[in-house]
Coordinates of C-alpha atoms (C1' of nucleotides) in Angstrom, one line a residue:
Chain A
X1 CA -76.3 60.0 54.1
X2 CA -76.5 63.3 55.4
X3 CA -72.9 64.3 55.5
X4 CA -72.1 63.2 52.2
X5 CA -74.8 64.9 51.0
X6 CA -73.7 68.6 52.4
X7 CA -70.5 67.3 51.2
X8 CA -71.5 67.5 47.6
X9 CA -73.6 70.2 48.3
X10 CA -70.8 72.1 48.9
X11 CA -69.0 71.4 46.3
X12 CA -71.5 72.2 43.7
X13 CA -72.1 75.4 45.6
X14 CA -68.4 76.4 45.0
X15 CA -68.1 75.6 41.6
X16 CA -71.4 77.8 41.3
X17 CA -69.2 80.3 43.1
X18 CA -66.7 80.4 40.6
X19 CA -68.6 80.3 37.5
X20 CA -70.4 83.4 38.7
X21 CA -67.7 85.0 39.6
X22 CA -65.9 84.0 36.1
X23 CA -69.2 85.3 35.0
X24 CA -69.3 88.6 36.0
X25 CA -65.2 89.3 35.9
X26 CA -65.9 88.4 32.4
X27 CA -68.8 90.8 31.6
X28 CA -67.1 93.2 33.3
X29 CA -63.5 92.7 31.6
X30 CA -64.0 90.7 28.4
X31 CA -62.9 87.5 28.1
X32 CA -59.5 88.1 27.4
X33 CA -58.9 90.4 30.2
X34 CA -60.4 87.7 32.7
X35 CA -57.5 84.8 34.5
X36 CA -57.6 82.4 36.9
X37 CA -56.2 84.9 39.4
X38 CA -59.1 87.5 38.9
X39 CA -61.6 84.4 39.5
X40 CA -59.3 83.4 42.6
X41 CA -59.1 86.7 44.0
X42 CA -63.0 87.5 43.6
X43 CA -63.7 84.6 45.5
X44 CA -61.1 85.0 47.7
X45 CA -59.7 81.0 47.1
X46 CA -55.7 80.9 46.4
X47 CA -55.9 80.0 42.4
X48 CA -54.8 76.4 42.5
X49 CA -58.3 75.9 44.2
X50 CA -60.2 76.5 41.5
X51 CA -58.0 73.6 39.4
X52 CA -60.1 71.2 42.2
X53 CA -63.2 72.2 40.7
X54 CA -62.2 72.6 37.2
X55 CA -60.3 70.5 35.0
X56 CA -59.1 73.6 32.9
X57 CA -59.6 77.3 32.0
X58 CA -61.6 75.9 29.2
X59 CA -63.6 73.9 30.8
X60 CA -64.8 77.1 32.9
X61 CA -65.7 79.0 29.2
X62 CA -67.4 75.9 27.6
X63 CA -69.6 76.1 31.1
X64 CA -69.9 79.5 30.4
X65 CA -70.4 78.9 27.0
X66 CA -73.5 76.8 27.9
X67 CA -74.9 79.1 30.2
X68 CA -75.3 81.2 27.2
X69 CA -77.0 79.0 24.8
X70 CA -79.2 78.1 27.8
X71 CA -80.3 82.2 27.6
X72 CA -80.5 82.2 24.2
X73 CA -82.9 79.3 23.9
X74 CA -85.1 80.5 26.4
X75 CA -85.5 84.1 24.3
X76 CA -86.0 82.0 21.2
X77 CA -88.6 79.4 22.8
X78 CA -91.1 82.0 23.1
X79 CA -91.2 82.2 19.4
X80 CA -92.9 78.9 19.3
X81 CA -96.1 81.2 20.1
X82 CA -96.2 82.4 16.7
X83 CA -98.1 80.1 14.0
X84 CA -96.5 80.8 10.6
X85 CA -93.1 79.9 10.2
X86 CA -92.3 82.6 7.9
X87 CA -93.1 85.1 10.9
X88 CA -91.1 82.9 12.9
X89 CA -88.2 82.8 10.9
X90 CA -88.2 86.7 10.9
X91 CA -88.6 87.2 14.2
X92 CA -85.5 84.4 15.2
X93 CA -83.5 86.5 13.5
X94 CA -84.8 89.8 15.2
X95 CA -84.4 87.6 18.3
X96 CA -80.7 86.0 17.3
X97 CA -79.6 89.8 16.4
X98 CA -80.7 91.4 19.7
X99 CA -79.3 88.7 21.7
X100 CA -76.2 89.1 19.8
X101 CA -76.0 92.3 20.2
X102 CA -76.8 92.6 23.9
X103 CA -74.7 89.9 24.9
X104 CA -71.4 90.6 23.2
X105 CA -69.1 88.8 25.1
X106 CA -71.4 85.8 25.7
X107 CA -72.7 85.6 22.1
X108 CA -68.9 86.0 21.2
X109 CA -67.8 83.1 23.5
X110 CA -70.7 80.7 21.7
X111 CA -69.8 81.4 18.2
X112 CA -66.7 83.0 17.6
X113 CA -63.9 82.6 20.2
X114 CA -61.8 79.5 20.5
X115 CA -61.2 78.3 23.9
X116 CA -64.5 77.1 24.8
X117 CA -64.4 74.3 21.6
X118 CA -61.0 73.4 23.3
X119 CA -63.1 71.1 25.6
X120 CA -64.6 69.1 22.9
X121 CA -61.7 68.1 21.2
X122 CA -60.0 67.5 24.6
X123 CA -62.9 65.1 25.7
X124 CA -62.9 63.9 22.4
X125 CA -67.0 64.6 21.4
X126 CA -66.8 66.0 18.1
X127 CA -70.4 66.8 18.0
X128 CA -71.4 70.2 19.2
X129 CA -74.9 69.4 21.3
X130 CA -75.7 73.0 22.0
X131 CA -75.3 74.3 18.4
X132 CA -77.2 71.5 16.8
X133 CA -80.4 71.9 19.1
X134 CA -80.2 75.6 17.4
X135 CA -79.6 75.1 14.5
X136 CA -82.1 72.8 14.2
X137 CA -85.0 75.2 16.3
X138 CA -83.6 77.2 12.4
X139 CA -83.8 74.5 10.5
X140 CA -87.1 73.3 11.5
X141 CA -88.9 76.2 11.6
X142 CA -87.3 76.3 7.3
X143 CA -88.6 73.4 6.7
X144 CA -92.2 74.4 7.7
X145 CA -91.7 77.1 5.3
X146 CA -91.0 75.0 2.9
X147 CA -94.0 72.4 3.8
X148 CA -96.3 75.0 3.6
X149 CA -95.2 75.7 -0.1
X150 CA -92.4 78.5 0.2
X151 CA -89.0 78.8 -0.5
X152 CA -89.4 76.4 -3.9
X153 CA -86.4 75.1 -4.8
X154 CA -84.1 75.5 -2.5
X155 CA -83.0 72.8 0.3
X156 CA -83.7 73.2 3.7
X157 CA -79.9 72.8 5.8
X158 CA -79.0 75.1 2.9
X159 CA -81.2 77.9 3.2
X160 CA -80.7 77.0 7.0
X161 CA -76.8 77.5 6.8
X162 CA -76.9 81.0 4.8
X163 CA -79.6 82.6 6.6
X164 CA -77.6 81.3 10.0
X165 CA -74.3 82.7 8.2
X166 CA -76.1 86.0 7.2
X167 CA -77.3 87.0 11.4
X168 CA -73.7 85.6 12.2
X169 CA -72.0 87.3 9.9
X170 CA -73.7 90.6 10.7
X171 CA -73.2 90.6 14.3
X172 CA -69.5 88.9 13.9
X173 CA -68.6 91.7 12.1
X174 CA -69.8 94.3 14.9
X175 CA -68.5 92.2 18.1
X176 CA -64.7 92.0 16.5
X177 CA -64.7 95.6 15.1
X178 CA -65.0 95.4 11.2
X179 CA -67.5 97.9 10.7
X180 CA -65.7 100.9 11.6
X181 CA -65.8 103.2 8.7
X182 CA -68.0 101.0 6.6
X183 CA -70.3 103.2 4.2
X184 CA -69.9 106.1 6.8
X185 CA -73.0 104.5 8.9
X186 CA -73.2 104.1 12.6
X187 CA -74.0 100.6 13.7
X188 CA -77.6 101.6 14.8
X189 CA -78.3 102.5 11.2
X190 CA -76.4 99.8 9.8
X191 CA -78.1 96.8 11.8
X192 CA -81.6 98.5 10.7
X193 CA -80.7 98.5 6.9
X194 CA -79.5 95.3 7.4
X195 CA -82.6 93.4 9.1
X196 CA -84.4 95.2 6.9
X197 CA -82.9 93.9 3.8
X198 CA -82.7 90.5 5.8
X199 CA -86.8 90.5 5.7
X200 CA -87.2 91.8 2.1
X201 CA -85.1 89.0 1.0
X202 CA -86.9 86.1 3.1
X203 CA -90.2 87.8 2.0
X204 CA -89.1 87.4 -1.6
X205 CA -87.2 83.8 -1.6
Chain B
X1 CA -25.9 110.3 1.0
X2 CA -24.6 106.2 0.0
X3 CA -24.2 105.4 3.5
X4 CA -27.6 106.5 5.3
X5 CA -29.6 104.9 2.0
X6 CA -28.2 101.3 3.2
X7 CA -29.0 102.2 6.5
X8 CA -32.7 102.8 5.8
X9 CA -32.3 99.4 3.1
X10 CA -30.9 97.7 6.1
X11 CA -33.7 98.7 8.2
X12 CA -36.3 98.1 5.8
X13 CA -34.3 94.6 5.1
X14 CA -34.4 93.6 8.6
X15 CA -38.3 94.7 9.1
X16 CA -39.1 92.5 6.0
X17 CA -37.2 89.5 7.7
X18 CA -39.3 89.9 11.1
X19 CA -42.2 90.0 9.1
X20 CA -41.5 86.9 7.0
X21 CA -40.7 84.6 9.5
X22 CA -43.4 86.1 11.5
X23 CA -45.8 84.9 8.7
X24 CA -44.1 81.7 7.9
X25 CA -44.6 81.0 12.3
X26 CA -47.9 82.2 11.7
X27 CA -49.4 79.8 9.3
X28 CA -47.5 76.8 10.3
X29 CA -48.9 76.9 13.9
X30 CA -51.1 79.9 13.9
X31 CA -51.7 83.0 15.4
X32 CA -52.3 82.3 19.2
X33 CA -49.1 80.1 18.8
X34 CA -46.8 82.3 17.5
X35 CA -44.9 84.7 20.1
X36 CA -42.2 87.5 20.0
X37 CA -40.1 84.9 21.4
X38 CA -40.6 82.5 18.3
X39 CA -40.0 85.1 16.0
X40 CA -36.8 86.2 17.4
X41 CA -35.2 82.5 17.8
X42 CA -36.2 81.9 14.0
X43 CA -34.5 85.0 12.6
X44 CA -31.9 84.7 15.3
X45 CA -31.8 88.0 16.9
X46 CA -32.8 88.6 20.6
X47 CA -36.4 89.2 21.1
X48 CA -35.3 93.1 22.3
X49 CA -34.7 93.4 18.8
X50 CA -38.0 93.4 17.0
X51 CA -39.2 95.9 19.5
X52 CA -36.4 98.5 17.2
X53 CA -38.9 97.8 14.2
X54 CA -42.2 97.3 15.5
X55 CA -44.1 98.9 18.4
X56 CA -45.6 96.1 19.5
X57 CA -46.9 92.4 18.8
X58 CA -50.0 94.0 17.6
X59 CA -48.4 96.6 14.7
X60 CA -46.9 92.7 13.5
X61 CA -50.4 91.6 13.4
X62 CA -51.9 94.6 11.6
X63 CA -48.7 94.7 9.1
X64 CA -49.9 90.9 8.2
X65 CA -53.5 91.4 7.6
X66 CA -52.5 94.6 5.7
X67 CA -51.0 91.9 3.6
X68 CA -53.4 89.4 3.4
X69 CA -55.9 91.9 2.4
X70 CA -53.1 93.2 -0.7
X71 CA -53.4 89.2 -1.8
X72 CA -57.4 88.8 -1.3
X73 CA -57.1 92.7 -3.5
X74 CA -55.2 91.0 -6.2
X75 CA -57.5 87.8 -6.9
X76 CA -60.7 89.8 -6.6
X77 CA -59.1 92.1 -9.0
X78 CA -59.4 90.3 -11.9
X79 CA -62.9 90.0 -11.6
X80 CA -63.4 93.3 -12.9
X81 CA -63.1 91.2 -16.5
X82 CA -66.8 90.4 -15.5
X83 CA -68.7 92.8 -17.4
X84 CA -71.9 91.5 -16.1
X85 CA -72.4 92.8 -12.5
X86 CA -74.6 90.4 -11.1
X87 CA -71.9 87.7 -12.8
X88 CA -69.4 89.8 -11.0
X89 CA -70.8 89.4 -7.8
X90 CA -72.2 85.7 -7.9
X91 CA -68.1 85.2 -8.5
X92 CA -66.9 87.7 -6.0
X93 CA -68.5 85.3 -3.6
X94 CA -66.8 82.0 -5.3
X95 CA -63.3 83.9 -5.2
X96 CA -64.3 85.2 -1.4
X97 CA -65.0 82.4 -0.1
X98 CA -62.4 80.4 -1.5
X99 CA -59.7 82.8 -0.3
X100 CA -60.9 82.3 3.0
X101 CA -61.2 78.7 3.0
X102 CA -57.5 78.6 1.7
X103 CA -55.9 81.1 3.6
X104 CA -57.9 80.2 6.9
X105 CA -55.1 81.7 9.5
X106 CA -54.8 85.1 7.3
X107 CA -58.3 85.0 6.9
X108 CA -59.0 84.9 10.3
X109 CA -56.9 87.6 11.2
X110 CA -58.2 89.9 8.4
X111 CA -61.7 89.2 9.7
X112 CA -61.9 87.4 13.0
X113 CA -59.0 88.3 15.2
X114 CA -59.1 91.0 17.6
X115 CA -55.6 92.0 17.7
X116 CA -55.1 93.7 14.5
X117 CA -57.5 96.2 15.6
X118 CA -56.4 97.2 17.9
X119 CA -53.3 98.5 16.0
X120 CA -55.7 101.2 15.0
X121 CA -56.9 101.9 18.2
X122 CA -53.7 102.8 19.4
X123 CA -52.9 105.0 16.4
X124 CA -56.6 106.5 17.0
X125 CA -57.5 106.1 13.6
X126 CA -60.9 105.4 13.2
X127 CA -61.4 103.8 9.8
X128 CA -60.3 100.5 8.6
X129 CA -59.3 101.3 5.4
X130 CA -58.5 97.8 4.4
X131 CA -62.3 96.7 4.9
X132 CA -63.5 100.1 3.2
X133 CA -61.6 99.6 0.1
X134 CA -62.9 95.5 -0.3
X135 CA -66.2 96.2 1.0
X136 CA -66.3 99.1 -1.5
X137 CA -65.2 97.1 -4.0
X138 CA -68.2 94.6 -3.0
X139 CA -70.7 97.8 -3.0
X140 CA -70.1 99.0 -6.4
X141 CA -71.3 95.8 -8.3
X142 CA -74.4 96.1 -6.2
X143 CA -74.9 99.6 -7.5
X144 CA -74.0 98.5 -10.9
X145 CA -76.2 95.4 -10.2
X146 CA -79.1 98.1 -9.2
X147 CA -78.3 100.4 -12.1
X148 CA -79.2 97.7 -14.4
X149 CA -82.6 97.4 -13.5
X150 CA -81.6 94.1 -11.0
X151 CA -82.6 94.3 -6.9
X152 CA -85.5 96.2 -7.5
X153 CA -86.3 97.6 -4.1
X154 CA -83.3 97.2 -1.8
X155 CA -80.5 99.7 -1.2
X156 CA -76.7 99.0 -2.1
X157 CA -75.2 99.4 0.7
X158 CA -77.4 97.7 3.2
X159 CA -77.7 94.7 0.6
X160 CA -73.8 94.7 0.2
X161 CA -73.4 95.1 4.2
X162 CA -76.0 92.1 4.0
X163 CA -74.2 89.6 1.3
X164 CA -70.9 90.5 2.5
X165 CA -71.8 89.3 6.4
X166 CA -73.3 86.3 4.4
X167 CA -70.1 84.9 3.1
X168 CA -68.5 86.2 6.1
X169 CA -70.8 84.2 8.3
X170 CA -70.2 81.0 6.1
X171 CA -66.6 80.7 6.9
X172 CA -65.9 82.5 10.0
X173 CA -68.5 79.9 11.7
X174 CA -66.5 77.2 10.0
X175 CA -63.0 78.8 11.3
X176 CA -64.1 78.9 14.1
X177 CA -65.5 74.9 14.2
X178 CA -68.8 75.8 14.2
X179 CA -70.1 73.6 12.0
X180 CA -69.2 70.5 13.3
X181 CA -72.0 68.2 13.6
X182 CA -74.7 70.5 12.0
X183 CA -76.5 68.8 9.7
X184 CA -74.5 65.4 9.3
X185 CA -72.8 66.9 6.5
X186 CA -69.2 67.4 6.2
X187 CA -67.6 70.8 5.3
X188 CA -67.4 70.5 1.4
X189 CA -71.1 69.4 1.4
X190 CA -71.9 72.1 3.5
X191 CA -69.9 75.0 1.4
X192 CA -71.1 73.4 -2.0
X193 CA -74.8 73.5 -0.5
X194 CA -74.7 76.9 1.1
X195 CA -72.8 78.5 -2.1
X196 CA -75.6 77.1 -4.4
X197 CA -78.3 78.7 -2.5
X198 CA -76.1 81.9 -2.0
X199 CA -76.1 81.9 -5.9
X200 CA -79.8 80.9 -6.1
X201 CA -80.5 83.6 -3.6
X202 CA -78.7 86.4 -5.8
X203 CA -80.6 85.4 -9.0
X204 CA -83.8 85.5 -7.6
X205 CA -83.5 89.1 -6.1
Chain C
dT1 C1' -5.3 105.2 11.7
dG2 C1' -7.1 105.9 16.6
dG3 C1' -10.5 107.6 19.5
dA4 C1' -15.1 109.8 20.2
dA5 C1' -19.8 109.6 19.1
dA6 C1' -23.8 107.3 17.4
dA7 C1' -26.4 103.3 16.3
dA8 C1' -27.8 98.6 16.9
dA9 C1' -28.3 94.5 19.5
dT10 C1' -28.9 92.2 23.6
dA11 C1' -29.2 90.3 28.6
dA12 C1' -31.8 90.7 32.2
dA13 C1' -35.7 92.0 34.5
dC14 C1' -40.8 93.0 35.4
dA15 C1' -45.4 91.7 35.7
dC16 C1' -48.3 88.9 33.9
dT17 C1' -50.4 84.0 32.2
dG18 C1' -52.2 78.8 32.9
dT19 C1' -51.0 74.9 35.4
dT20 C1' -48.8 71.4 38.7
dT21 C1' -46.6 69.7 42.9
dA22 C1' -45.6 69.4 47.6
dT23 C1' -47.1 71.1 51.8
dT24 C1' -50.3 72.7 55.3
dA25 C1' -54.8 73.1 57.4
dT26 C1' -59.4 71.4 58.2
dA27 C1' -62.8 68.0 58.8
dT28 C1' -64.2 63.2 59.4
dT29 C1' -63.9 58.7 61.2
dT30 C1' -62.3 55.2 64.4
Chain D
dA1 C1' -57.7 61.8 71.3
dA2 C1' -55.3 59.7 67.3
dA3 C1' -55.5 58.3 62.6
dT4 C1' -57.2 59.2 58.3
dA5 C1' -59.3 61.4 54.5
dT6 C1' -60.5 65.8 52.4
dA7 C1' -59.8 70.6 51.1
dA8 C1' -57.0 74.6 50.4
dT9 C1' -52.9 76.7 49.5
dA10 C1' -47.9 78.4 48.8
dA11 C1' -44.5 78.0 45.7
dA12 C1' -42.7 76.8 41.6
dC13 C1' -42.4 75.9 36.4
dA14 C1' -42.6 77.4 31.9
dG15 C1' -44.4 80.4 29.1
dT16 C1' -46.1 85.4 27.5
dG17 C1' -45.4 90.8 25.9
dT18 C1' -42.6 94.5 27.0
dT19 C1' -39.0 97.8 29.1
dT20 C1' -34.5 99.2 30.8
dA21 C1' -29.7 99.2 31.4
dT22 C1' -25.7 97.4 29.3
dT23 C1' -22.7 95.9 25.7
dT24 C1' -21.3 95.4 21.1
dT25 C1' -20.9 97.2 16.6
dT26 C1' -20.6 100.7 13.3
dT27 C1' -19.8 105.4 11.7
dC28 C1' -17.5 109.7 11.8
dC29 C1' -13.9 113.0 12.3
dA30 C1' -9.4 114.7 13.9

DNA sequence: TGGAAAAAATAAACACTGTTTATTATATTT
DNA sequence: AAATATAATAAACAGTGTTTATTTTTTCCA
């Protein structure tokens, strides 16, 4: 079946076409800035083109989306080099932080933006695949901790959660603009007090 | 000077109405739902109109999370009851949290959304004083919490920076529906978990 | 009280957005 | 070469925030 074949070739090649063109329009722009028009117009296709390829705008972030947690994952797999979970939980977070903080607009299309958790409700999944496989690199990595006779008393998915909601939190804060003016620091000096504290506080659960 | 007074009332009248039915728009069907357009038809003026008494759409949005953060002000206020500061804070977390998780749309503009900020942008101010006041507010129980002998080794404001992203974390990732499918657990397990080891956490600084 | 001046409200337009439909162009098959 | 299937598009629809020119309403003063 050769011709088929190229056929579908094809048409995975365009749809790579316009998810790195959505891509890089989107790096460039922000996510808000970037339409179906700038995506048309990159690739040169007329826009309704794209709508072949594509069920919906959201279905281009959630891909997107993806992409990102595929990055992310890769960055955190190294850390499965380092033998005591305790190190390892520190240096995820180091590792969550700088990703975070490197990849704004991606890290702020996986955790905090809307539209690519659109397409789950729209195809009707309500579990989240690419969160859970993280959370649970996390949670694991807790609960080896907590195996090898630290963190006493407290639950693993719990401690999980906060210390996921404490990295979040920081770096959600920075990516939509609610540090300005906070204790008169610049962000730089900020995020080092913070992992810092983040450390001390893991050190002495 | 009877006549320019009502004027000013009327414009001050008129302002108040936008804004209320802006708000009431708001948290029926939420932010990204809610346009000029709406507004207008609800208070039956043309849209033209509330362009008289606000700049733009965003000067609406700031005006609203300037409000939610005078209601968040008011309930955190009565905490200063607590004498004890580490008391204090274990509840300014309880009533933080529970604001959010009951005023999710208002939250999420006070903390989330990008729009209000970029009210101050355009008015080139470069401090949020809303966040500076609550975050302050958060800061100064730390002190007092270090100034009674408690948090031995950390420094206020990186430890407030890093509690205060903690909570934030919690319920922005929830806003935002990313909890779904973590952990099997469904949101009030979650919150009642993560809030217990957020208090467990604090006492064993 | 009637007409000029000032203020307030609006209709209509502009330049966008995501998305759909009907049409045209291209490629494949018979 | 003609018929068919596939791919791409032009044009439209309904919506958005915002601006400009116009009309309506109110105020002021002779």
């Amino acid at each position: 079946m050769g011709i088929t074949e190229r056929k579908t070739k094809e048409k995975t090649e365009l749809k790579a076409l316009i998810m790195s063109a959505a891509r890089s329009l989107f790096l460039e722009r922000g996510i808000g800035e970037t339409s179906i028009r700038n995506i048309a117009e990159r690739i040169e296709y007329s826009p309704a083109t794209i709508y072949l390829y594509f069920k919906d705008k959201d279905e281009i972030l959630h891909e997107l989306h993806s992409q990102g947690f595929r990055e992310m994952g890769a960055q955190m797999g190294v850390l499965m080099a380092v033998s005591d979970p305790v190190e390892r939980l520190k240096a995820l977070g180091r590792v969550y932080i700088d990703f975070a903080r490197k990849n704004t607009e991606m890290y702020d299309l996986m955790f905090i933006a809307k539209a690519p958790m659109h397409y789950l409700e729209k195809m009707a999944e309500e579990k989240w695949s690419e969160g859970k496989t993280t959370f649970e690199f996390l949670s694991n990595t807790v609960a080896e901790c907590i195996a090898a006779g630290r963190f006493a008393g407290h639950d693993a998915d719990s401690l999980s959660f906060m210390i996921w909601s404490c990295v979040h939190g920081m770096v959600a804060l920075e990516i939509r603009d609610r540090c300005k003016g906070i204790s008169g620091e610049t962000p730089q000096e900020i995020f080092r007090g913070a992992f810092e504290t983040f450390v001390k506080v893991i050190e002495g659960l």
